[in-house]
PDB file of C-alpha atoms in Angstrom:
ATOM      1  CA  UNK A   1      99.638 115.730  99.488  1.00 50.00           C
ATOM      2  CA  UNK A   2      99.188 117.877  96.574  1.00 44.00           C
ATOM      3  CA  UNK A   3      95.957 117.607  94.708  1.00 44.00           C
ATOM      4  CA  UNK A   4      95.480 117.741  90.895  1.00 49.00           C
ATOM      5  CA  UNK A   5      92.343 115.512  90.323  1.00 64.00           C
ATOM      6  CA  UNK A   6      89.393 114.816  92.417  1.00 81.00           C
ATOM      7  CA  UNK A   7      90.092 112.390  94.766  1.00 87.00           C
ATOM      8  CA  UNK A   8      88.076 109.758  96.461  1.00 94.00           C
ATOM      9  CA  UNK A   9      87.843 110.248 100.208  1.00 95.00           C
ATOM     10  CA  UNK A  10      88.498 106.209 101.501  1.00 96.00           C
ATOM     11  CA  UNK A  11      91.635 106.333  98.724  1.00 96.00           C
ATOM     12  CA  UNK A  12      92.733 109.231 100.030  1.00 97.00           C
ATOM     13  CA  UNK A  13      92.684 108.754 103.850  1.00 97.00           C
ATOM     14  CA  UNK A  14      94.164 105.258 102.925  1.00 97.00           C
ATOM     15  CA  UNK A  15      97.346 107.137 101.413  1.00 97.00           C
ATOM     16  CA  UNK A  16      97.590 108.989 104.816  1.00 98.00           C
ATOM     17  CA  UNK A  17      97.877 105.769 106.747  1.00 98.00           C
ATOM     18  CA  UNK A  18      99.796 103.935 104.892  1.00 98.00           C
ATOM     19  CA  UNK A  19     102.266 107.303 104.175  1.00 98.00           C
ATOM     20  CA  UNK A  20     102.449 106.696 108.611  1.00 98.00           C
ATOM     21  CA  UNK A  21     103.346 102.913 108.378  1.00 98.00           C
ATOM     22  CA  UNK A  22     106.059 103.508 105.087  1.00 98.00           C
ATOM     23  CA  UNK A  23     107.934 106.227 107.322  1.00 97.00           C
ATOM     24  CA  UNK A  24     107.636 104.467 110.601  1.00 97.00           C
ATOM     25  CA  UNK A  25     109.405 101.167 108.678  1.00 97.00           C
ATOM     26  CA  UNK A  26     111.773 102.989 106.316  1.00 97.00           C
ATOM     27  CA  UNK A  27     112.350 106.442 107.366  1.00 96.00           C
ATOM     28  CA  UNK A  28     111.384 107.827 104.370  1.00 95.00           C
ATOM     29  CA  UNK A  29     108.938 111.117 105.322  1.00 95.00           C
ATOM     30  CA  UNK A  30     108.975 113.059 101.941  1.00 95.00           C
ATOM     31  CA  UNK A  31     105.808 112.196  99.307  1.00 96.00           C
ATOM     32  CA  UNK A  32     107.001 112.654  95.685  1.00 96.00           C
ATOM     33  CA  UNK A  33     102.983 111.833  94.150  1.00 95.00           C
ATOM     34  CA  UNK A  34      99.901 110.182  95.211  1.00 95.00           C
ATOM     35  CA  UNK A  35      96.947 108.664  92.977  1.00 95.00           C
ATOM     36  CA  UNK A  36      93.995 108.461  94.606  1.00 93.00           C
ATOM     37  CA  UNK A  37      90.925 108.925  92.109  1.00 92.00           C
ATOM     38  CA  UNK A  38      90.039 105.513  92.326  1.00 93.00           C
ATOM     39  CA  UNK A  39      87.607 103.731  94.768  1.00 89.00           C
ATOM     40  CA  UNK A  40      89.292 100.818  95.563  1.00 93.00           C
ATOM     41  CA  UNK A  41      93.123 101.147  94.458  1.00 95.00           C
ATOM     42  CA  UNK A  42      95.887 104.301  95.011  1.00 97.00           C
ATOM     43  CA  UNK A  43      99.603 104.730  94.579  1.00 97.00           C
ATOM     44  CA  UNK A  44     101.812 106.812  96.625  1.00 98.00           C
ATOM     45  CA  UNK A  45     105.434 107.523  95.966  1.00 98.00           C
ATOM     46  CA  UNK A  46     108.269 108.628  98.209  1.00 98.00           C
ATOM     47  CA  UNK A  47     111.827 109.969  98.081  1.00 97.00           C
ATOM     48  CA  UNK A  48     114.329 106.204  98.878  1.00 97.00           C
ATOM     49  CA  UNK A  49     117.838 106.961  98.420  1.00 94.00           C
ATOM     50  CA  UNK A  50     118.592 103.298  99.324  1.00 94.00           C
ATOM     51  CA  UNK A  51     120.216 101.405  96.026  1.00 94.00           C
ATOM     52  CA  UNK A  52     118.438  98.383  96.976  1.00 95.00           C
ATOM     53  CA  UNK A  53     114.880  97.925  97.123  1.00 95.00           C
ATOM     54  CA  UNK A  54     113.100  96.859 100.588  1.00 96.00           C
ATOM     55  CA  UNK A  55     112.707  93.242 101.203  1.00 96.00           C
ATOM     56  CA  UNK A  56     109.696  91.649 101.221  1.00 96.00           C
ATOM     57  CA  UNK A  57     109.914  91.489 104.527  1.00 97.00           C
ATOM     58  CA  UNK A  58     109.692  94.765 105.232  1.00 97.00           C
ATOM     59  CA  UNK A  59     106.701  95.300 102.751  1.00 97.00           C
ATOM     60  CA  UNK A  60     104.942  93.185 104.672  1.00 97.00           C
ATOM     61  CA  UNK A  61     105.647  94.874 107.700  1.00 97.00           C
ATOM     62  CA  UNK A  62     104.501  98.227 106.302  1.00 98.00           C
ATOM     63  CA  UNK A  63     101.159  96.451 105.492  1.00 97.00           C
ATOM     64  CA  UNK A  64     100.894  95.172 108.611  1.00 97.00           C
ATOM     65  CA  UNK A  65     101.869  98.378 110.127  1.00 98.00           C
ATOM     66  CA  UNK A  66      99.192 100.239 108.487  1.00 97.00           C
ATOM     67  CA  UNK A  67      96.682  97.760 109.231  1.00 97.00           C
ATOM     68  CA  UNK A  68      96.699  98.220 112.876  1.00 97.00           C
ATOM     69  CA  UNK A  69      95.900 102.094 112.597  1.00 97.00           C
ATOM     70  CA  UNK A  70      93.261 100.874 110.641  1.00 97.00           C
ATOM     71  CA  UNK A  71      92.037  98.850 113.749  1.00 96.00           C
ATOM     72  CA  UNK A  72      92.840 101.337 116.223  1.00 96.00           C
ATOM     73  CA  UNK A  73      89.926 103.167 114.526  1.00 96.00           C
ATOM     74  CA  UNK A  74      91.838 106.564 114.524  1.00 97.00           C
ATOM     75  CA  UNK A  75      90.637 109.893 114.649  1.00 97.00           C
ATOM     76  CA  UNK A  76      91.049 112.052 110.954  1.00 98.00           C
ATOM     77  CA  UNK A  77      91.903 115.581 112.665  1.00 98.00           C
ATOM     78  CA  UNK A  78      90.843 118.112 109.657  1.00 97.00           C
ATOM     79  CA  UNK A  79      91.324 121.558 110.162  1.00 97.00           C
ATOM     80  CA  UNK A  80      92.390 124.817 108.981  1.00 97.00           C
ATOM     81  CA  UNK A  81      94.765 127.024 110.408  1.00 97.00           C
ATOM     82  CA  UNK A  82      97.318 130.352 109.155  1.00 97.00           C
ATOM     83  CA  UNK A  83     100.049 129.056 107.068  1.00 95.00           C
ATOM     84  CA  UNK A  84     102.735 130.541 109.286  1.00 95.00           C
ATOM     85  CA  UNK A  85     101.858 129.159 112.785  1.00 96.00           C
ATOM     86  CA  UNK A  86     101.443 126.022 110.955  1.00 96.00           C
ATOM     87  CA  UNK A  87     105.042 126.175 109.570  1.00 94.00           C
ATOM     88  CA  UNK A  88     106.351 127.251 112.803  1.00 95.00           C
ATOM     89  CA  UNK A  89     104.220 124.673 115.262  1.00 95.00           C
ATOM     90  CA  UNK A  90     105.107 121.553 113.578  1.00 94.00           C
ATOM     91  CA  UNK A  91     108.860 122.386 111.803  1.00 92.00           C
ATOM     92  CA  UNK A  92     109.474 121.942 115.612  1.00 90.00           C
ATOM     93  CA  UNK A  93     107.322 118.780 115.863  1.00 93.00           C
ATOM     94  CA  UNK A  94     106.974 116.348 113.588  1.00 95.00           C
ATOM     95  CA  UNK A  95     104.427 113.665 113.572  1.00 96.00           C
ATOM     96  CA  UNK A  96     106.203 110.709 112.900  1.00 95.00           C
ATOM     97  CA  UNK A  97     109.167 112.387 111.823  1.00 94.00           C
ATOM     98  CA  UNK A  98     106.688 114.077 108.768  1.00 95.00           C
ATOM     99  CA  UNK A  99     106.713 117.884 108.278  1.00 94.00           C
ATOM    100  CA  UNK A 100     103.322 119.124 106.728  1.00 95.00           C
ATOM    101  CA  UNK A 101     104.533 119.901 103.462  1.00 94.00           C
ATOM    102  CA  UNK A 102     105.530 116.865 100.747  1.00 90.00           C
ATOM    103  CA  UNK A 103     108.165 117.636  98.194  1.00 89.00           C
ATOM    104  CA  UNK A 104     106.747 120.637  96.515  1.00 84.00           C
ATOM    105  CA  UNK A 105     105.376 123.107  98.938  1.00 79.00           C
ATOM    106  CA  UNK A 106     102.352 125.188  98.550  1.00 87.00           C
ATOM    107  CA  UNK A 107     102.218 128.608  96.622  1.00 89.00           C
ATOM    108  CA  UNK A 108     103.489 131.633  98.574  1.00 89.00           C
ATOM    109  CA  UNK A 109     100.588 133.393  98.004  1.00 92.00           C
ATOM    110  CA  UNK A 110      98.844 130.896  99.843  1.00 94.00           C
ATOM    111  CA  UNK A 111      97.593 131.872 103.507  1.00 95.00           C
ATOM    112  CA  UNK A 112      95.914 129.243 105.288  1.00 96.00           C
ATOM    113  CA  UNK A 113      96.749 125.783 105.102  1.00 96.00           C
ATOM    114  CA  UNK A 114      93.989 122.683 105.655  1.00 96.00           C
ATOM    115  CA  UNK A 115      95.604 119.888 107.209  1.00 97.00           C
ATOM    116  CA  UNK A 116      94.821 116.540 107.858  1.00 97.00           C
ATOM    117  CA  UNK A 117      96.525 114.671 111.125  1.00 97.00           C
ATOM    118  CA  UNK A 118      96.530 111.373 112.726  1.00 98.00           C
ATOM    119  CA  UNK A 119      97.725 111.701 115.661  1.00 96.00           C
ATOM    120  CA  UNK A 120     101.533 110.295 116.505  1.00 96.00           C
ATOM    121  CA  UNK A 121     101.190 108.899 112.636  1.00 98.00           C
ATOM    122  CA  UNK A 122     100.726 111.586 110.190  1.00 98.00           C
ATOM    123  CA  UNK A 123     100.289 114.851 108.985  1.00 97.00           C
ATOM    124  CA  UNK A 124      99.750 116.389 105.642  1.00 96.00           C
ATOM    125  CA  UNK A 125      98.777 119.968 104.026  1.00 95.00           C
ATOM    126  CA  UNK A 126      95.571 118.008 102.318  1.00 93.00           C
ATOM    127  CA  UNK A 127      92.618 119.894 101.046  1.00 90.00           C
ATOM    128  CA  UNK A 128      90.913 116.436 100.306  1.00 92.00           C
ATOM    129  CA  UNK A 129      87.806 115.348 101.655  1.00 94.00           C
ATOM    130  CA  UNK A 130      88.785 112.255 104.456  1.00 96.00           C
ATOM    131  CA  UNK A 131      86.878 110.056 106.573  1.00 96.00           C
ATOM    132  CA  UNK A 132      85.793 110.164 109.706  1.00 97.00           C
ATOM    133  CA  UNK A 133      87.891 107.538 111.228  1.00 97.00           C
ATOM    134  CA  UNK A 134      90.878 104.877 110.038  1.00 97.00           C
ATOM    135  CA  UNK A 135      88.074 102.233 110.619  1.00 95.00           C
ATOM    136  CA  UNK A 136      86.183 103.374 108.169  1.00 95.00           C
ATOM    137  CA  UNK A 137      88.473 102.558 105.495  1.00 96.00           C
ATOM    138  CA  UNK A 138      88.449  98.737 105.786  1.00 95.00           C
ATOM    139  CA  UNK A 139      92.080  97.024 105.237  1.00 96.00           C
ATOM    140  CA  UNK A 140      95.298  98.195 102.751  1.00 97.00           C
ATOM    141  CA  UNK A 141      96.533  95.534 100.649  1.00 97.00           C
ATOM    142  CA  UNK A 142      99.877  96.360  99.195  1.00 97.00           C
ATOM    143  CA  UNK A 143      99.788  95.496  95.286  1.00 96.00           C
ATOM    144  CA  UNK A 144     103.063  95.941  94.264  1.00 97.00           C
ATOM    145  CA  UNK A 145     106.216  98.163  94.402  1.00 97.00           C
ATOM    146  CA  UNK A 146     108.140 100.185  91.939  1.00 97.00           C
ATOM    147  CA  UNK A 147     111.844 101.241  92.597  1.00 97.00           C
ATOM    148  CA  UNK A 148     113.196 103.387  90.541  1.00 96.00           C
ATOM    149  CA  UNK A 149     117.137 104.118  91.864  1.00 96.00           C
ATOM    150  CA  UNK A 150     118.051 106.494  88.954  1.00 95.00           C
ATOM    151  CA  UNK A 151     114.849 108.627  90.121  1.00 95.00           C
ATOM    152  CA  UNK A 152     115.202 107.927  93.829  1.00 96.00           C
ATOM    153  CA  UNK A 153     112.315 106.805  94.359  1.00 97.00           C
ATOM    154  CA  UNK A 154     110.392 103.915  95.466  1.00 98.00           C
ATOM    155  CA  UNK A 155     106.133 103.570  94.744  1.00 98.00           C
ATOM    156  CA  UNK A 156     103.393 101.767  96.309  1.00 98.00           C
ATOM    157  CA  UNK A 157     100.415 100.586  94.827  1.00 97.00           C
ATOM    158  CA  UNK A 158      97.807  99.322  97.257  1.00 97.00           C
ATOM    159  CA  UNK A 159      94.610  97.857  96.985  1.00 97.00           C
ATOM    160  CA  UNK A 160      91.686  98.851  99.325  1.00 96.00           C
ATOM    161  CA  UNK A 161      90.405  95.770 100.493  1.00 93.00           C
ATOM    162  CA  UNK A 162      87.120  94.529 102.798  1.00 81.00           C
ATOM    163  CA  UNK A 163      88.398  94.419 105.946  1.00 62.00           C
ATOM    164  CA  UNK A 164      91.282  93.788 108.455  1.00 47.00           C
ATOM    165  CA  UNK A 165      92.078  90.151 109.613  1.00 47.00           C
ATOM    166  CA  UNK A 166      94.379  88.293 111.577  1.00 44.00           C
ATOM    167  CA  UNK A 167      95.624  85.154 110.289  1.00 39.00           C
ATOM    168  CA  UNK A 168      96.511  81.935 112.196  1.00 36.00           C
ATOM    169  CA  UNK A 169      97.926  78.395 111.668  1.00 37.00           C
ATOM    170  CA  UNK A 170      95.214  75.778 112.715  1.00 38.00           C
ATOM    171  CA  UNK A 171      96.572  72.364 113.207  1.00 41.00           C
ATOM    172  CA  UNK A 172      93.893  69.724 111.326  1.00 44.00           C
ATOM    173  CA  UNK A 173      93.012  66.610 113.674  1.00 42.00           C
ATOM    174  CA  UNK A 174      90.806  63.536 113.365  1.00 46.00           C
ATOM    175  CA  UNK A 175      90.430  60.967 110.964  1.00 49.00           C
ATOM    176  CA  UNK A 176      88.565  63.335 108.327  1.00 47.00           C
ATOM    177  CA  UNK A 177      91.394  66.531 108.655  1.00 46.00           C
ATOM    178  CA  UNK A 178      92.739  67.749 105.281  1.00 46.00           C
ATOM    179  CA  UNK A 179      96.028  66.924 104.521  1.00 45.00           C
ATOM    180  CA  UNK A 180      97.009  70.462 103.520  1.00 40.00           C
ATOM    181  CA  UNK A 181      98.056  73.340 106.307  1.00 39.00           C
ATOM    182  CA  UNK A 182      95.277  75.945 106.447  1.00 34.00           C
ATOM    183  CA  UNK A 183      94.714  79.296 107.974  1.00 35.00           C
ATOM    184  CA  UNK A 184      91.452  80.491 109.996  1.00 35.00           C
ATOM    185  CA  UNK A 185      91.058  84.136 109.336  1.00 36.00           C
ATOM    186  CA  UNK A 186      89.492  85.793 112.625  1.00 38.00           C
ATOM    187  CA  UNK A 187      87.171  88.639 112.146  1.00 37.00           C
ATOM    188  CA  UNK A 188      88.554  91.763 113.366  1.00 37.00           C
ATOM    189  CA  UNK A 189      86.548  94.421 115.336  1.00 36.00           C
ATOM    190  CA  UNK A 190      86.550  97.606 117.132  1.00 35.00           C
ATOM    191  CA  UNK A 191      84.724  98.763 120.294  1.00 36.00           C
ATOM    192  CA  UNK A 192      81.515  96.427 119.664  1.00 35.00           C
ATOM    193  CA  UNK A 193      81.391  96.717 116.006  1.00 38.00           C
ATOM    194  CA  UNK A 194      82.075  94.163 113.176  1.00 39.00           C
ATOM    195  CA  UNK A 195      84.274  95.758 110.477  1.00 43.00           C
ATOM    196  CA  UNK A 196      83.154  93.282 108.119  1.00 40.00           C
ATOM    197  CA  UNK A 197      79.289  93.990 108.663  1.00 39.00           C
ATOM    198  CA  UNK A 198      80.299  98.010 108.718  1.00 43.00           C
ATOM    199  CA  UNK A 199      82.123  97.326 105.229  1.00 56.00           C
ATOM    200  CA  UNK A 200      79.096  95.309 103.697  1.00 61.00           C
ATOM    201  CA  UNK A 201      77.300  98.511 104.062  1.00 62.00           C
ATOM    202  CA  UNK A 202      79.519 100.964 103.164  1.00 65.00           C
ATOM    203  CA  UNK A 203      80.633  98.877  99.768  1.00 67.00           C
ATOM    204  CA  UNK A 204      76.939  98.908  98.790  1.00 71.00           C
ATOM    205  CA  UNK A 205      76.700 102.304  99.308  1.00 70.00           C
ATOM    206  CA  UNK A 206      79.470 102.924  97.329  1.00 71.00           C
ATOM    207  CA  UNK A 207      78.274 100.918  94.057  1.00 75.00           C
ATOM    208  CA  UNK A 208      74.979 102.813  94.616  1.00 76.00           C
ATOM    209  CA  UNK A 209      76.801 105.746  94.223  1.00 73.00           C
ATOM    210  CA  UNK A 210      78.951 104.665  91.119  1.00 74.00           C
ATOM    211  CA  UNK A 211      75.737 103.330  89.421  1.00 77.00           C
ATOM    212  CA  UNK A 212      73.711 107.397  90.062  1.00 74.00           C
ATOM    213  CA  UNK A 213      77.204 109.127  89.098  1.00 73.00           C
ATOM    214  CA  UNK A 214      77.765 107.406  85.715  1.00 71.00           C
ATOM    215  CA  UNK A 215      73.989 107.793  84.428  1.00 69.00           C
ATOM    216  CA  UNK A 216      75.649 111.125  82.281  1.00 70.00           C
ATOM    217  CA  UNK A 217      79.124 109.832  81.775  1.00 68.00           C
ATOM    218  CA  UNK A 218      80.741 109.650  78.321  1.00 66.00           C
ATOM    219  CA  UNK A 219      81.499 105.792  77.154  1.00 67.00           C
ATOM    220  CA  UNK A 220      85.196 105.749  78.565  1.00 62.00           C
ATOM    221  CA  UNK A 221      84.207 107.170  81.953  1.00 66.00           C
ATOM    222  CA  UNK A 222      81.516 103.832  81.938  1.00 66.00           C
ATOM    223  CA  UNK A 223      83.725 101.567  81.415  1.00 68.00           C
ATOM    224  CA  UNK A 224      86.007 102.465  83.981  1.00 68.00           C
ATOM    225  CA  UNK A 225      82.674 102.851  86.727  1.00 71.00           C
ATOM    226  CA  UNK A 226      81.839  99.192  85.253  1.00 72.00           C
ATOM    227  CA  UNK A 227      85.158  98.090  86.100  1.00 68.00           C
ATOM    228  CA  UNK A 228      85.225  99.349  89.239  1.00 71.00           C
ATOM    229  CA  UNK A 229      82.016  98.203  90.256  1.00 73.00           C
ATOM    230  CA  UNK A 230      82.843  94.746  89.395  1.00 66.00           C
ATOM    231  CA  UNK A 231      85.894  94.993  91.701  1.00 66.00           C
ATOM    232  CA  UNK A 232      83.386  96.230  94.455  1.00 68.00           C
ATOM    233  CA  UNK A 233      81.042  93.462  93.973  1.00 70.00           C
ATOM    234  CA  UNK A 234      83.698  90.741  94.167  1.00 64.00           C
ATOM    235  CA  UNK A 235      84.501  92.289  97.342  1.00 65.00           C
ATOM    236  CA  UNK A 236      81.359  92.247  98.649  1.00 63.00           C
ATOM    237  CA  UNK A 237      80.466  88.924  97.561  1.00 58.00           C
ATOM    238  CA  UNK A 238      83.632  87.756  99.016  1.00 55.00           C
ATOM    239  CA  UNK A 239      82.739  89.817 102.810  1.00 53.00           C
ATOM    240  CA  UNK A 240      79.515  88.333 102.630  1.00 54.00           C
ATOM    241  CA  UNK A 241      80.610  85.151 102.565  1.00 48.00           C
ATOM    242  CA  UNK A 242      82.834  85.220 105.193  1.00 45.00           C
ATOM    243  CA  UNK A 243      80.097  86.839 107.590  1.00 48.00           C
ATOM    244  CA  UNK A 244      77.967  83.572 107.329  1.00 46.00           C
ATOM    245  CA  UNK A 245      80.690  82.311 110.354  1.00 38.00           C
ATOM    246  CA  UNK A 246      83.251  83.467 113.075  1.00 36.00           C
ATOM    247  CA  UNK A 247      85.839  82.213 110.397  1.00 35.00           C
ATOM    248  CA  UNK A 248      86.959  80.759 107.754  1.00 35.00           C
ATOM    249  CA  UNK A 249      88.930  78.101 107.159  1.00 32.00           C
ATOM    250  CA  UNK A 250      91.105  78.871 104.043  1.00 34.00           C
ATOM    251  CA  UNK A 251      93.690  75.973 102.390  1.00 36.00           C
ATOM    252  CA  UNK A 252      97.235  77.014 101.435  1.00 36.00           C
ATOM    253  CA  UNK A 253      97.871  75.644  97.819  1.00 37.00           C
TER     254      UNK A 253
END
């Protein structure tokens, strides 16, 4: 993924896994542009020679899709290694049917290549800064699509969201039970650890870190770290909520 701007590490290494879920579901392994600047939303774009845009359906499957790498708490493999061996190692074998390069390749002058892999899910030349693990990141909310047919192209927006969860019809019973359906959502966690608790933390972090950055911003670059720290602390006020109890029960309108 080619970088332009600098580029917010959870974004980022969201764009990676969800790159993994929109090939594994479409076939489509070539990235025209990424966004990933922002804290808690991105875009990614890929090459989608199909005249008809995916179903629904299907969007939620790449959601879903990307979701469970995020549970399987994967492994961002970061290294650097000589631009040939690279191009001649994985032109042979492709992770998840994705060579290392995107559309436009790197310079030729270029010697050494920093790549990014998860393994059996994705690979990219990526100089960006990533996290540690797919955990880390929380949950991937798809926003919206864009196809664009004339262009060939099809884009994803995506929002990051608190955490991963599993959702369930419950069946109300007794006298008292609502009359509308609901859903409990289940917490979802990884080898002992709450991802919600984890992602309480890290969200904090983060607005601590928005409010130090922005202390010598210019006006315009404030009102976008405002913005964004409002989104964070509706998130956070939403996780905490939901940590008061092993779930929640949630009505369908």
């Amino acid at each position: 993924m080619s970088q332009s701007k600098a580029r917010d590490s959870t974004t980022d290494s969201a764009c990676h896994v969800l790159k993994g879920a929109i090939v594994k579901v479409l076939g489509t392994p070539i990235t025209i542009s990424v966004e990933c600047n922002n804290k808690v939303k991105g875009r990614i774009s890929v090459e989608y020679e199909h005249p008809e845009k995916p179903s629904q359906e299907l969007i939620n499957k790449i959601e879903e899709e990307a979701n469970l790498i995020i549970k399987q708490n994967l492994e961002f493999k970061t290294f650097k290694i000589d631009k040939k061996e690279a191009e001649s190692k994985y032109k042979s074998n492709l992770v998840n049917n994705t060579y290392i390069y995107d559309k436009f390749p790197v310079p030729e002058s270029v010697t050494e290549l920093s790549l990014v892999e998860l393994e059996n899910w994705n690979i990219n030349c990526c100089p960006a800064v990533h996290l540690k693990t797919t955990g880390e990141i929380g949950g991937i909310k798809i926003a919206g699509i864009n196809h664009r047919p004339a262009k060939k192209e099809l884009e994803f927006r995506f929002d990051i969201v608190a955490s991963v969860v599993s959702t369930t019809t419950a069946k109300p019973t007794g006298r008292g039970a609502p009359k509308k359906d609901a859903a409990v959502v289940n917490e979802t966690s990884f080898e002992g650890s709450n991802l919600k608790d984890t992602n309480v933390q890290y969200l904090t972090q983060k607005i601590i870190k928005l409010v130090l950055d922005s202390k010598d911003s210019k006006d315009s670059e404030k009102e976008q770290t405002t913005l964004e720290i409002e989104q964070l602390l509706t998130i956070l006020k939403n996780t905490s909520y939901t940590n008061g109890s092993q779930s929640v029960i949630i009505s369908r309108k």
